[in-house]
Amino acid sequence: MSRSIDRDQKRFNEIVRGRVRKNLRKYVTHGEMIGRKGRELVSIPVPNIDIPHFQHGQKGSGGVAQGDGEVGQPIGKGQDEADGQGQAGNEPGKHIREVEITLDELADMLSAELELPNIEPKGKDTVKSRKDRYSSIRQTGPDSLRHFKRTFKRALKRQISTGSYNPSDPRVIIQRDDERFRSWKTIEEPQANAAIIYMMDVSGSMTDEQKEIVRIESFWIDTWLKKQYDGVERRYIIHDAVAREVDEETFYRTRESGGTRISSAYRGAAKIIERDFPPSDWNIYCFHFSDGDNWGEDSETCLDILRSGLLPISNLFCYGQVESPYGSGDFIRDLNRIQDEHENLILSEIENKDAIYDSIKDFLGTGR
Amino acid sequence: MPISTQRPLPPEIKAIQDDLEAKAAEYGLDFFETIFEMVDYEEMSMLAAYGGFPLRYPHWRFGAQYDELMKSYSYGLSKIYEMVINTDPCYAYLLTANELLDQKLVIAHVYGHCDFFKNNAWFSQTNRRMLDQMANHAARINRYVDRFGYERVEEFIDACLSVEDLIDPHSMFIKRPGENGRVDQPTGNESTSDGGTRFPSKGYMDSFINPPDVLAAEKESQRQDAEQKEKSRSFPEHPQRDVLQFILQNGALNDWQHDILSIIRDEAYYFAPQGMTKIMNEGWASYWHTTIMTQHALTDAEIVSYADHHSGTVATQPNRLNPYKLGLELLRDIEERWDKGQFGSEWDNCDDLHKKATWDRQLGLGREKIFEVRRIHNDTTFIDTFLTPEFCAKHKMFSFAYNDSSEYYEIASREFAQIKQQLLHSLTNHGRPFIYVIDGNYRNRGELFLEHQYAGSPLKLDYARDTLINLEKLWRRPVHIATVIDETPSVISWDGRSHEIQPRRKAS
């Protein structure tokens, strides 16, 4: 039995999700969610879900309570109240309601908003699960599944072919044989795994702000890919003039200086793939973030490794150039030269935090 | 009746109920028949979200409330033990998961509420058949949903709810013509006086003393005057606090919108007395559960957990007033004072502290007094009449205020006068601003002009702006509210497209 409160709760959820979707760009760029796992609930502030009333502001407000304490002793923090005292304005109010939502759901919204296509993984043929989908048609079934349009068409066809259809009295009479019903097909879903290799330039020009961008972007890439694959493995490489495989923690913490030799990272990536992820079984994703400042002749080496080693075996190779106050940022131009020949090479320039959202679309919008 | 879960109470609970009901009546509590139902936590949350009623019109805010209750329960933050509805008969819900001891406590508590509902003067005008009424409201609104679509109706309800508190709870007790019960659609002008000045005369002299053509001319000029006056007239004549009624009578709503707004208004009036008597009502129920439990219903084995559960109910927090605690203690204080004769001019004029401390005339009027208090007071008059400096000191009461610079609420004062003033301030109109309709024909353009009676607390501006947007959906012409912003008398306006805030000009 459905209860009326379920209807109200469902409606509330719809409203919440609608508002979240509207402000998604803000939430995506917000660093707070990072480090959380997929199904975990995150609490996010959603504006304007409360019903506004005429009410007093905080200023001049107060109350009465009981307990010990001296006059002047703080007893509780006020709410942030940014309501633009004294100014005229058209901006809507900001009354906030905290709502809980899972990261999976946020990732779903993200993909709907960015129109991210679902990835079609390559992988083992081993059957993992069977699902029933209503995607076929049968001649018998319950009335609730009757496919009206098809039934009607069948009846019309039959009447025309038997000559019992009269255009001036266009009545279609459905007989038992005309009826068609929706039916399900059992779909077998193969298991597929993905490996993600994150590479980052940690030369002195990558400041904390740039790393924050990488961190946020990687987080959403992770969250998204986890939804697409049954199993996701991650590896991290940092590099300056030489490359090192590190754990996630170190990846985001390390700060070094010295020269930059990007090819060292690409070699490292190829090695890891060879060691852990045979391309026949794994969907491989490489993400490389740098400010684009590379050692002169090294760029040619990079292109070679990409062309002969990484691009042929990767689903995607994504290069994100994070704008930095230092450095030439030339590397993206070098990569640009070979981009036309390789569909799975994606380049994205990430100017600042606000650009993360669009950059995610650049990377994942290909459906590979 | 859809309310019934059709599940009879388990025999042991039924036995407790019979016992406690008899006991409550013995103590002089006087209640409507009270029907108990056992519900699980989901059902309890649903009922709580619906304000106690099993059937309400469709709206998302009930879902939001339900969501919140279920979550805070699952995180162990809060739990509803009981719920009582003010109807005749009274319905009360018990939580299936409560321990037997809790059920006892709760049942005793419920009889306190039922007695309060039946006898407190502020409830005397409430509809005791509200169950039917709520179901009827739901049916009407569901019909509009079927006809106009969910979203459209919901959006309109949102707008109504935004101003649902702009009613006048005192008006239930004032009998003015045409103001009671449902507000009808605006009707035509009723002034149909004869007009003209007619002098008394004998019949055969009449056409000479009151020449018809003169009368007609006079009548015509009077009519023109009245029309002129009517045109430029601002109304209402006196500021009107029931903004909803004003809109219902003078607004340009469709039939279905008119009906929905009047439903929201009816329900707001039904719930208003509960908001006005929260401290007294909870205090009264707590007084009776304590009295009945300690003097009658507890077994030795239950004392410790009873003390634990009771203290949980009346626990205080540093930044929030517990209405159960304040109400209970104040009632006990009154009882003691009237038992000992600590009232009247002699007591008031006594300056001898020692004499006051040991003052006991052994009048024994306490019980009688608190029954009287529960009959005639609401929270505001209760605090105003019975809060004493001694009580404030004994219960470590303080007032607190928001400190702009530290962005913290801080203890502001332990002075009796300040505490009392602050408490009354937060209780009056639920701590909400007083808003009146000043003019329904502002600038002679049919615009709605409200005034906030400023008493030192400014309006929250973002809320005010959004409330105006909703108000305009009801009035369908530009809306304004006069208030004070940064010490400057100002008017916030919404014309349907943009907001404007201007200093208030005195009407010339």
Short mmCIF file of N, CA, C and O in Angstrom, two decimals, chain B residues 133-170:
data_model
loop_
_atom_site.label_atom_id
_atom_site.label_comp_id
_atom_site.label_asym_id
_atom_site.label_seq_id
_atom_site.Cartn_x
_atom_site.Cartn_y
_atom_site.Cartn_z
N GLN B 133 -12.30 17.63 9.12
CA GLN B 133 -11.96 18.84 8.39
C GLN B 133 -10.68 18.65 7.56
O GLN B 133 -10.62 19.02 6.40
N MET B 134 -9.65 18.07 8.19
CA MET B 134 -8.38 17.85 7.50
C MET B 134 -8.58 16.93 6.30
O MET B 134 -8.01 17.15 5.22
N ALA B 135 -9.39 15.89 6.50
CA ALA B 135 -9.65 14.95 5.41
C ALA B 135 -10.39 15.66 4.28
O ALA B 135 -10.10 15.46 3.10
N ASN B 136 -11.30 16.51 4.68
CA ASN B 136 -12.07 17.29 3.72
C ASN B 136 -11.13 18.22 2.94
O ASN B 136 -11.19 18.31 1.70
N HIS B 137 -10.22 18.90 3.66
CA HIS B 137 -9.25 19.76 2.98
C HIS B 137 -8.41 18.98 1.97
O HIS B 137 -8.19 19.42 0.85
N ALA B 138 -7.97 17.79 2.42
CA ALA B 138 -7.15 16.96 1.53
C ALA B 138 -7.93 16.61 0.27
O ALA B 138 -7.41 16.69 -0.84
N ALA B 139 -9.20 16.25 0.47
CA ALA B 139 -10.02 15.86 -0.69
C ALA B 139 -10.18 17.03 -1.65
O ALA B 139 -10.07 16.87 -2.87
N ARG B 140 -10.44 18.21 -1.09
CA ARG B 140 -10.62 19.39 -1.95
C ARG B 140 -9.35 19.68 -2.74
O ARG B 140 -9.38 19.91 -3.95
N ILE B 141 -8.21 19.68 -2.03
CA ILE B 141 -6.96 20.01 -2.72
C ILE B 141 -6.60 18.93 -3.74
O ILE B 141 -6.14 19.24 -4.84
N ASN B 142 -6.84 17.67 -3.38
CA ASN B 142 -6.59 16.60 -4.36
C ASN B 142 -7.41 16.79 -5.63
O ASN B 142 -6.96 16.47 -6.73
N ARG B 143 -8.62 17.30 -5.44
CA ARG B 143 -9.46 17.54 -6.60
C ARG B 143 -8.83 18.62 -7.50
O ARG B 143 -8.82 18.51 -8.71
N TYR B 144 -8.27 19.66 -6.86
CA TYR B 144 -7.62 20.70 -7.66
C TYR B 144 -6.38 20.16 -8.35
O TYR B 144 -6.05 20.56 -9.47
N VAL B 145 -5.68 19.24 -7.64
CA VAL B 145 -4.50 18.64 -8.27
C VAL B 145 -4.91 17.89 -9.53
O VAL B 145 -4.27 18.00 -10.58
N ASP B 146 -6.01 17.15 -9.43
CA ASP B 146 -6.48 16.42 -10.61
C ASP B 146 -6.84 17.37 -11.74
O ASP B 146 -6.62 17.07 -12.91
N ARG B 147 -7.39 18.50 -11.37
CA ARG B 147 -7.87 19.41 -12.41
C ARG B 147 -6.77 20.29 -13.00
O ARG B 147 -6.73 20.54 -14.19
N PHE B 148 -5.88 20.79 -12.10
CA PHE B 148 -4.92 21.79 -12.58
C PHE B 148 -3.48 21.29 -12.62
O PHE B 148 -2.58 22.01 -13.01
N GLY B 149 -3.27 20.08 -12.14
CA GLY B 149 -1.91 19.54 -12.16
C GLY B 149 -1.20 19.78 -10.84
O GLY B 149 -1.43 20.78 -10.17
N TYR B 150 -0.32 18.85 -10.53
CA TYR B 150 0.33 18.88 -9.23
C TYR B 150 1.17 20.14 -9.03
O TYR B 150 1.07 20.84 -8.04
N GLU B 151 1.99 20.44 -10.05
CA GLU B 151 2.95 21.54 -9.89
C GLU B 151 2.28 22.88 -9.67
O GLU B 151 2.71 23.67 -8.84
N ARG B 152 1.21 23.08 -10.40
CA ARG B 152 0.54 24.37 -10.31
C ARG B 152 -0.07 24.57 -8.93
O ARG B 152 0.03 25.63 -8.33
N VAL B 153 -0.71 23.51 -8.45
CA VAL B 153 -1.32 23.59 -7.13
C VAL B 153 -0.24 23.71 -6.06
O VAL B 153 -0.34 24.53 -5.13
N GLU B 154 0.82 22.92 -6.22
CA GLU B 154 1.90 22.97 -5.23
C GLU B 154 2.53 24.36 -5.16
O GLU B 154 2.78 24.89 -4.08
N GLU B 155 2.74 24.95 -6.31
CA GLU B 155 3.35 26.27 -6.32
C GLU B 155 2.45 27.27 -5.60
O GLU B 155 2.92 28.14 -4.86
N PHE B 156 1.16 27.13 -5.80
CA PHE B 156 0.25 28.04 -5.12
C PHE B 156 0.25 27.80 -3.61
O PHE B 156 0.25 28.74 -2.82
N ILE B 157 0.29 26.53 -3.22
CA ILE B 157 0.34 26.23 -1.78
C ILE B 157 1.62 26.81 -1.17
O ILE B 157 1.60 27.38 -0.07
N ASP B 158 2.74 26.67 -1.89
CA ASP B 158 3.99 27.27 -1.40
C ASP B 158 3.79 28.75 -1.08
O ASP B 158 4.24 29.24 -0.04
N ALA B 159 3.14 29.44 -2.00
CA ALA B 159 2.92 30.88 -1.81
C ALA B 159 2.05 31.12 -0.57
O ALA B 159 2.32 32.00 0.23
N CYS B 160 1.00 30.30 -0.41
CA CYS B 160 0.11 30.46 0.74
C CYS B 160 0.86 30.21 2.05
O CYS B 160 0.71 30.95 3.02
N LEU B 161 1.67 29.15 2.05
CA LEU B 161 2.37 28.78 3.28
C LEU B 161 3.36 29.87 3.70
O LEU B 161 3.66 30.03 4.88
N SER B 162 3.84 30.59 2.72
CA SER B 162 4.81 31.63 2.99
C SER B 162 4.22 32.73 3.88
O SER B 162 4.94 33.42 4.59
N VAL B 163 2.91 32.87 3.84
CA VAL B 163 2.27 33.92 4.65
C VAL B 163 1.28 33.33 5.65
O VAL B 163 0.47 34.05 6.23
N GLU B 164 1.35 32.01 5.86
CA GLU B 164 0.33 31.37 6.71
C GLU B 164 0.34 31.91 8.14
O GLU B 164 -0.64 31.79 8.86
N ASP B 165 1.48 32.50 8.56
CA ASP B 165 1.53 33.01 9.93
C ASP B 165 0.96 34.42 10.05
O ASP B 165 0.92 34.97 11.14
N LEU B 166 0.52 34.99 8.94
CA LEU B 166 -0.02 36.35 9.01
C LEU B 166 -1.51 36.30 9.33
O LEU B 166 -2.36 36.72 8.55
N ILE B 167 -1.81 35.73 10.49
CA ILE B 167 -3.20 35.67 10.95
C ILE B 167 -3.26 36.36 12.30
O ILE B 167 -2.24 36.77 12.84
N ASP B 168 -4.44 36.47 12.83
CA ASP B 168 -4.61 37.14 14.12
C ASP B 168 -5.26 36.17 15.11
O ASP B 168 -6.49 36.06 15.15
N PRO B 169 -4.46 35.45 15.89
CA PRO B 169 -5.01 34.41 16.75
C PRO B 169 -6.04 34.95 17.75
O PRO B 169 -6.89 34.21 18.23
N HIS B 170 -5.96 36.23 18.05
CA HIS B 170 -6.92 36.79 19.00
C HIS B 170 -8.29 36.99 18.35
O HIS B 170 -9.29 37.10 19.04
#
